[in-house]
Amino acid sequence: MTAFDKYLHAVIVRATHEARDDGSATVEAHHLLLSIAAEREAIAHQVLTSAGLDHRAVRDALDREFEHSLRTIGVSPAAFDLPRPSRASEQPRMGASARLALERSFSSVVRKKELRPAHLLLGILQAQVGTVPRALALAGVDQAELVDRVRQTLSNEDE
């Protein structure tokens, strides 16, 4: 098992816990992002924190995105005392946005042995639509600039 395989496994395990805690039946890209933000060892975590996105900041951005989405359809979260989601009883399965993020990550290299943690972050951040781009925009994060930081980090690692 390569170092990246171990990293990916750890990220997916943490993302599964994030999904269960959210009461989600699926692990989505935003759960992967939360997991990366919690991983303190990898360069991908450092790129996120350099943009002010530690685990708490990512969670706050996702909460703002959820509230914003509810307001878009005319529901005011402040008008209701919404309970925290109950923890999912089933093991969450990989959702569409997470699968797409993984595909983008893997397709960003020619050979699997070239994969590094920052490639996983890049795959998540390259999404043009969905929860992650909306949450980043609401948090005031320039997604294109963050993608450029990840690419620059990968470039520096290659040198």
PDB file of C-alpha atoms in Angstrom:
ATOM      1  CA  MET A   1       0.000   0.000   0.000  1.00  0.00           C
ATOM      2  CA  THR A   2       1.453   3.375  -1.028  1.00  0.00           C
ATOM      3  CA  ALA A   3       1.584   6.449   1.207  1.00  0.00           C
ATOM      4  CA  PHE A   4      -1.199   7.979  -0.888  1.00  0.00           C
ATOM      5  CA  ASP A   5      -3.344   4.845  -0.504  1.00  0.00           C
ATOM      6  CA  LYS A   6      -2.969   5.108   3.288  1.00  0.00           C
ATOM      7  CA  TYR A   7      -3.806   8.822   3.181  1.00  0.00           C
ATOM      8  CA  LEU A   8      -6.842   8.248   0.947  1.00  0.00           C
ATOM      9  CA  HIS A   9      -8.082   5.452   3.198  1.00  0.00           C
ATOM     10  CA  ALA A  10      -7.743   7.681   6.286  1.00  0.00           C
ATOM     11  CA  VAL A  11      -9.553  10.563   4.532  1.00  0.00           C
ATOM     12  CA  ILE A  12     -12.406   8.304   3.430  1.00  0.00           C
ATOM     13  CA  VAL A  13     -12.759   6.801   6.912  1.00  0.00           C
ATOM     14  CA  ARG A  14     -12.929  10.299   8.448  1.00  0.00           C
ATOM     15  CA  ALA A  15     -15.311  11.456   5.714  1.00  0.00           C
ATOM     16  CA  THR A  16     -17.557   8.495   6.487  1.00  0.00           C
ATOM     17  CA  HIS A  17     -17.667   9.597  10.137  1.00  0.00           C
ATOM     18  CA  GLU A  18     -18.470  13.160   9.029  1.00  0.00           C
ATOM     19  CA  ALA A  19     -21.324  11.853   6.867  1.00  0.00           C
ATOM     20  CA  ARG A  20     -22.704   9.699   9.682  1.00  0.00           C
ATOM     21  CA  ASP A  21     -22.534  12.641  12.092  1.00  0.00           C
ATOM     22  CA  ASP A  22     -24.461  14.715   9.521  1.00  0.00           C
ATOM     23  CA  GLY A  23     -27.103  11.989   9.293  1.00  0.00           C
ATOM     24  CA  SER A  24     -26.222  11.516   5.629  1.00  0.00           C
ATOM     25  CA  ALA A  25     -26.714   8.236   3.784  1.00  0.00           C
ATOM     26  CA  THR A  26     -23.860   9.171   1.451  1.00  0.00           C
ATOM     27  CA  VAL A  27     -20.306  10.470   1.711  1.00  0.00           C
ATOM     28  CA  GLU A  28     -20.134  13.563  -0.486  1.00  0.00           C
ATOM     29  CA  ALA A  29     -17.333  15.893  -1.592  1.00  0.00           C
ATOM     30  CA  HIS A  30     -17.939  18.251   1.319  1.00  0.00           C
ATOM     31  CA  HIS A  31     -17.354  15.361   3.740  1.00  0.00           C
ATOM     32  CA  LEU A  32     -14.032  14.678   1.997  1.00  0.00           C
ATOM     33  CA  LEU A  33     -13.171  18.374   2.340  1.00  0.00           C
ATOM     34  CA  LEU A  34     -13.989  18.301   6.061  1.00  0.00           C
ATOM     35  CA  SER A  35     -11.817  15.228   6.420  1.00  0.00           C
ATOM     36  CA  ILE A  36      -8.865  16.846   4.653  1.00  0.00           C
ATOM     37  CA  ALA A  37      -9.273  19.940   6.820  1.00  0.00           C
ATOM     38  CA  ALA A  38      -9.017  17.698   9.899  1.00  0.00           C
ATOM     39  CA  GLU A  39      -5.865  15.929   8.640  1.00  0.00           C
ATOM     40  CA  ARG A  40      -2.984  17.937  10.087  1.00  0.00           C
ATOM     41  CA  GLU A  41      -0.097  16.067   8.474  1.00  0.00           C
ATOM     42  CA  ALA A  42      -0.662  16.559   4.753  1.00  0.00           C
ATOM     43  CA  ILE A  43       0.255  19.447   2.475  1.00  0.00           C
ATOM     44  CA  ALA A  44      -3.402  19.612   1.398  1.00  0.00           C
ATOM     45  CA  HIS A  45      -4.332  20.594   4.963  1.00  0.00           C
ATOM     46  CA  GLN A  46      -1.668  23.303   4.925  1.00  0.00           C
ATOM     47  CA  VAL A  47      -3.059  24.753   1.689  1.00  0.00           C
ATOM     48  CA  LEU A  48      -6.533  24.881   3.222  1.00  0.00           C
ATOM     49  CA  THR A  49      -5.362  26.519   6.439  1.00  0.00           C
ATOM     50  CA  SER A  50      -3.352  29.081   4.468  1.00  0.00           C
ATOM     51  CA  ALA A  51      -6.708  30.144   3.003  1.00  0.00           C
ATOM     52  CA  GLY A  52      -8.263  30.272   6.482  1.00  0.00           C
ATOM     53  CA  LEU A  53     -10.044  26.953   6.042  1.00  0.00           C
ATOM     54  CA  ASP A  54      -9.419  24.774   9.052  1.00  0.00           C
ATOM     55  CA  HIS A  55     -12.002  22.148  10.013  1.00  0.00           C
ATOM     56  CA  ARG A  56     -14.143  24.647  11.981  1.00  0.00           C
ATOM     57  CA  ALA A  57     -14.104  27.200   9.129  1.00  0.00           C
ATOM     58  CA  VAL A  58     -15.106  24.550   6.577  1.00  0.00           C
ATOM     59  CA  ARG A  59     -17.926  23.354   8.855  1.00  0.00           C
ATOM     60  CA  ASP A  60     -19.110  26.957   9.344  1.00  0.00           C
ATOM     61  CA  ALA A  61     -19.056  27.554   5.577  1.00  0.00           C
ATOM     62  CA  LEU A  62     -21.082  24.389   4.998  1.00  0.00           C
ATOM     63  CA  ASP A  63     -23.591  25.431   7.662  1.00  0.00           C
ATOM     64  CA  ARG A  64     -23.949  28.846   5.960  1.00  0.00           C
ATOM     65  CA  GLU A  65     -24.460  27.102   2.626  1.00  0.00           C
ATOM     66  CA  PHE A  66     -27.206  24.936   4.132  1.00  0.00           C
ATOM     67  CA  GLU A  67     -28.978  27.942   5.620  1.00  0.00           C
ATOM     68  CA  HIS A  68     -28.600  29.875   2.359  1.00  0.00           C
ATOM     69  CA  SER A  69     -30.082  26.979   0.391  1.00  0.00           C
ATOM     70  CA  LEU A  70     -33.062  26.840   2.740  1.00  0.00           C
ATOM     71  CA  ARG A  71     -33.620  30.591   2.413  1.00  0.00           C
ATOM     72  CA  THR A  72     -33.498  30.236  -1.376  1.00  0.00           C
ATOM     73  CA  ILE A  73     -36.608  28.072  -1.226  1.00  0.00           C
ATOM     74  CA  GLY A  74     -38.305  30.347   1.290  1.00  0.00           C
ATOM     75  CA  VAL A  75     -37.482  28.552   4.526  1.00  0.00           C
ATOM     76  CA  SER A  76     -35.941  30.577   7.318  1.00  0.00           C
ATOM     77  CA  PRO A  77     -33.853  28.351   9.584  1.00  0.00           C
ATOM     78  CA  ALA A  78     -34.204  30.982  12.337  1.00  0.00           C
ATOM     79  CA  ALA A  79     -37.973  30.503  12.308  1.00  0.00           C
ATOM     80  CA  PHE A  80     -37.614  26.871  13.358  1.00  0.00           C
ATOM     81  CA  ASP A  81     -35.780  25.150  16.139  1.00  0.00           C
ATOM     82  CA  LEU A  82     -34.188  22.559  13.891  1.00  0.00           C
ATOM     83  CA  PRO A  83     -32.651  19.638  15.774  1.00  0.00           C
ATOM     84  CA  ARG A  84     -29.177  18.428  14.950  1.00  0.00           C
ATOM     85  CA  PRO A  85     -29.353  15.594  12.442  1.00  0.00           C
ATOM     86  CA  SER A  86     -29.561  12.184  13.997  1.00  0.00           C
ATOM     87  CA  ARG A  87     -26.551  10.064  13.340  1.00  0.00           C
ATOM     88  CA  ALA A  88     -27.032   7.769  10.336  1.00  0.00           C
ATOM     89  CA  SER A  89     -27.619   4.205  11.440  1.00  0.00           C
ATOM     90  CA  GLU A  90     -26.328   2.667   8.218  1.00  0.00           C
ATOM     91  CA  GLN A  91     -22.803   2.898   6.878  1.00  0.00           C
ATOM     92  CA  PRO A  92     -22.874   5.791   4.373  1.00  0.00           C
ATOM     93  CA  ARG A  93     -21.936   4.836   0.819  1.00  0.00           C
ATOM     94  CA  MET A  94     -19.915   6.923  -1.580  1.00  0.00           C
ATOM     95  CA  GLY A  95     -22.069   9.646  -3.141  1.00  0.00           C
ATOM     96  CA  ALA A  96     -21.916  11.134  -6.615  1.00  0.00           C
ATOM     97  CA  SER A  97     -20.007  14.305  -5.741  1.00  0.00           C
ATOM     98  CA  ALA A  98     -17.346  12.336  -3.830  1.00  0.00           C
ATOM     99  CA  ARG A  99     -16.968   9.831  -6.695  1.00  0.00           C
ATOM    100  CA  LEU A 100     -16.567  12.707  -9.164  1.00  0.00           C
ATOM    101  CA  ALA A 101     -13.985  14.375  -6.919  1.00  0.00           C
ATOM    102  CA  LEU A 102     -12.029  11.120  -6.747  1.00  0.00           C
ATOM    103  CA  GLU A 103     -12.235  10.690 -10.525  1.00  0.00           C
ATOM    104  CA  ARG A 104     -10.931  14.235 -11.051  1.00  0.00           C
ATOM    105  CA  SER A 105      -8.120  13.529  -8.582  1.00  0.00           C
ATOM    106  CA  PHE A 106      -7.063  10.313 -10.278  1.00  0.00           C
ATOM    107  CA  SER A 107      -7.288  11.785 -13.772  1.00  0.00           C
ATOM    108  CA  SER A 108      -4.970  14.649 -12.805  1.00  0.00           C
ATOM    109  CA  VAL A 109      -1.944  12.336 -12.985  1.00  0.00           C
ATOM    110  CA  VAL A 110      -0.605   9.992 -15.631  1.00  0.00           C
ATOM    111  CA  ARG A 111       0.394   7.207 -13.226  1.00  0.00           C
ATOM    112  CA  LYS A 112      -1.212   6.291  -9.925  1.00  0.00           C
ATOM    113  CA  LYS A 113       2.144   6.367  -8.156  1.00  0.00           C
ATOM    114  CA  GLU A 114       2.277  10.128  -8.830  1.00  0.00           C
ATOM    115  CA  LEU A 115      -0.804  10.789  -6.661  1.00  0.00           C
ATOM    116  CA  ARG A 116      -0.309  12.943  -3.583  1.00  0.00           C
ATOM    117  CA  PRO A 117      -2.735  14.340  -0.985  1.00  0.00           C
ATOM    118  CA  ALA A 118      -2.975  17.668  -2.802  1.00  0.00           C
ATOM    119  CA  HIS A 119      -4.396  15.848  -5.849  1.00  0.00           C
ATOM    120  CA  LEU A 120      -7.377  14.788  -3.742  1.00  0.00           C
ATOM    121  CA  LEU A 121      -7.952  18.379  -2.651  1.00  0.00           C
ATOM    122  CA  LEU A 122      -7.618  19.509  -6.256  1.00  0.00           C
ATOM    123  CA  GLY A 123     -10.284  17.011  -7.334  1.00  0.00           C
ATOM    124  CA  ILE A 124     -12.675  18.386  -4.717  1.00  0.00           C
ATOM    125  CA  LEU A 125     -11.977  22.032  -5.524  1.00  0.00           C
ATOM    126  CA  GLN A 126     -12.369  21.638  -9.282  1.00  0.00           C
ATOM    127  CA  ALA A 127     -16.128  21.138  -8.945  1.00  0.00           C
ATOM    128  CA  GLN A 128     -17.949  23.943 -10.724  1.00  0.00           C
ATOM    129  CA  VAL A 129     -21.331  23.326  -9.089  1.00  0.00           C
ATOM    130  CA  GLY A 130     -22.492  21.823  -5.834  1.00  0.00           C
ATOM    131  CA  THR A 131     -22.205  22.272  -2.119  1.00  0.00           C
ATOM    132  CA  VAL A 132     -18.445  22.866  -1.981  1.00  0.00           C
ATOM    133  CA  PRO A 133     -18.330  25.724  -4.525  1.00  0.00           C
ATOM    134  CA  ARG A 134     -21.387  27.375  -2.929  1.00  0.00           C
ATOM    135  CA  ALA A 135     -19.930  27.050   0.583  1.00  0.00           C
ATOM    136  CA  LEU A 136     -16.567  28.456  -0.504  1.00  0.00           C
ATOM    137  CA  ALA A 137     -18.239  31.404  -2.243  1.00  0.00           C
ATOM    138  CA  LEU A 138     -20.353  32.166   0.836  1.00  0.00           C
ATOM    139  CA  ALA A 139     -17.186  32.020   2.954  1.00  0.00           C
ATOM    140  CA  GLY A 140     -15.564  34.594   0.678  1.00  0.00           C
ATOM    141  CA  VAL A 141     -12.968  32.136  -0.617  1.00  0.00           C
ATOM    142  CA  ASP A 142     -11.829  32.591  -4.196  1.00  0.00           C
ATOM    143  CA  GLN A 143     -12.101  29.021  -5.447  1.00  0.00           C
ATOM    144  CA  ALA A 144      -9.990  29.648  -8.566  1.00  0.00           C
ATOM    145  CA  GLU A 145      -7.221  31.146  -6.429  1.00  0.00           C
ATOM    146  CA  LEU A 146      -7.361  28.174  -4.076  1.00  0.00           C
ATOM    147  CA  VAL A 147      -7.114  25.769  -7.027  1.00  0.00           C
ATOM    148  CA  ASP A 148      -4.077  27.739  -8.230  1.00  0.00           C
ATOM    149  CA  ARG A 149      -2.492  27.411  -4.762  1.00  0.00           C
ATOM    150  CA  VAL A 150      -2.987  23.654  -4.863  1.00  0.00           C
ATOM    151  CA  ARG A 151      -1.483  23.428  -8.348  1.00  0.00           C
ATOM    152  CA  GLN A 152       1.468  25.585  -7.267  1.00  0.00           C
ATOM    153  CA  THR A 153       1.996  23.333  -4.264  1.00  0.00           C
ATOM    154  CA  LEU A 154       2.005  20.286  -6.510  1.00  0.00           C
ATOM    155  CA  SER A 155       4.430  22.010  -8.850  1.00  0.00           C
ATOM    156  CA  ASN A 156       6.767  22.840  -5.965  1.00  0.00           C
ATOM    157  CA  GLU A 157       6.638  19.236  -4.759  1.00  0.00           C
ATOM    158  CA  ASP A 158       7.699  18.064  -8.235  1.00  0.00           C
ATOM    159  CA  GLU A 159      10.828  20.224  -8.191  1.00  0.00           C
TER     160      GLU A 159
END
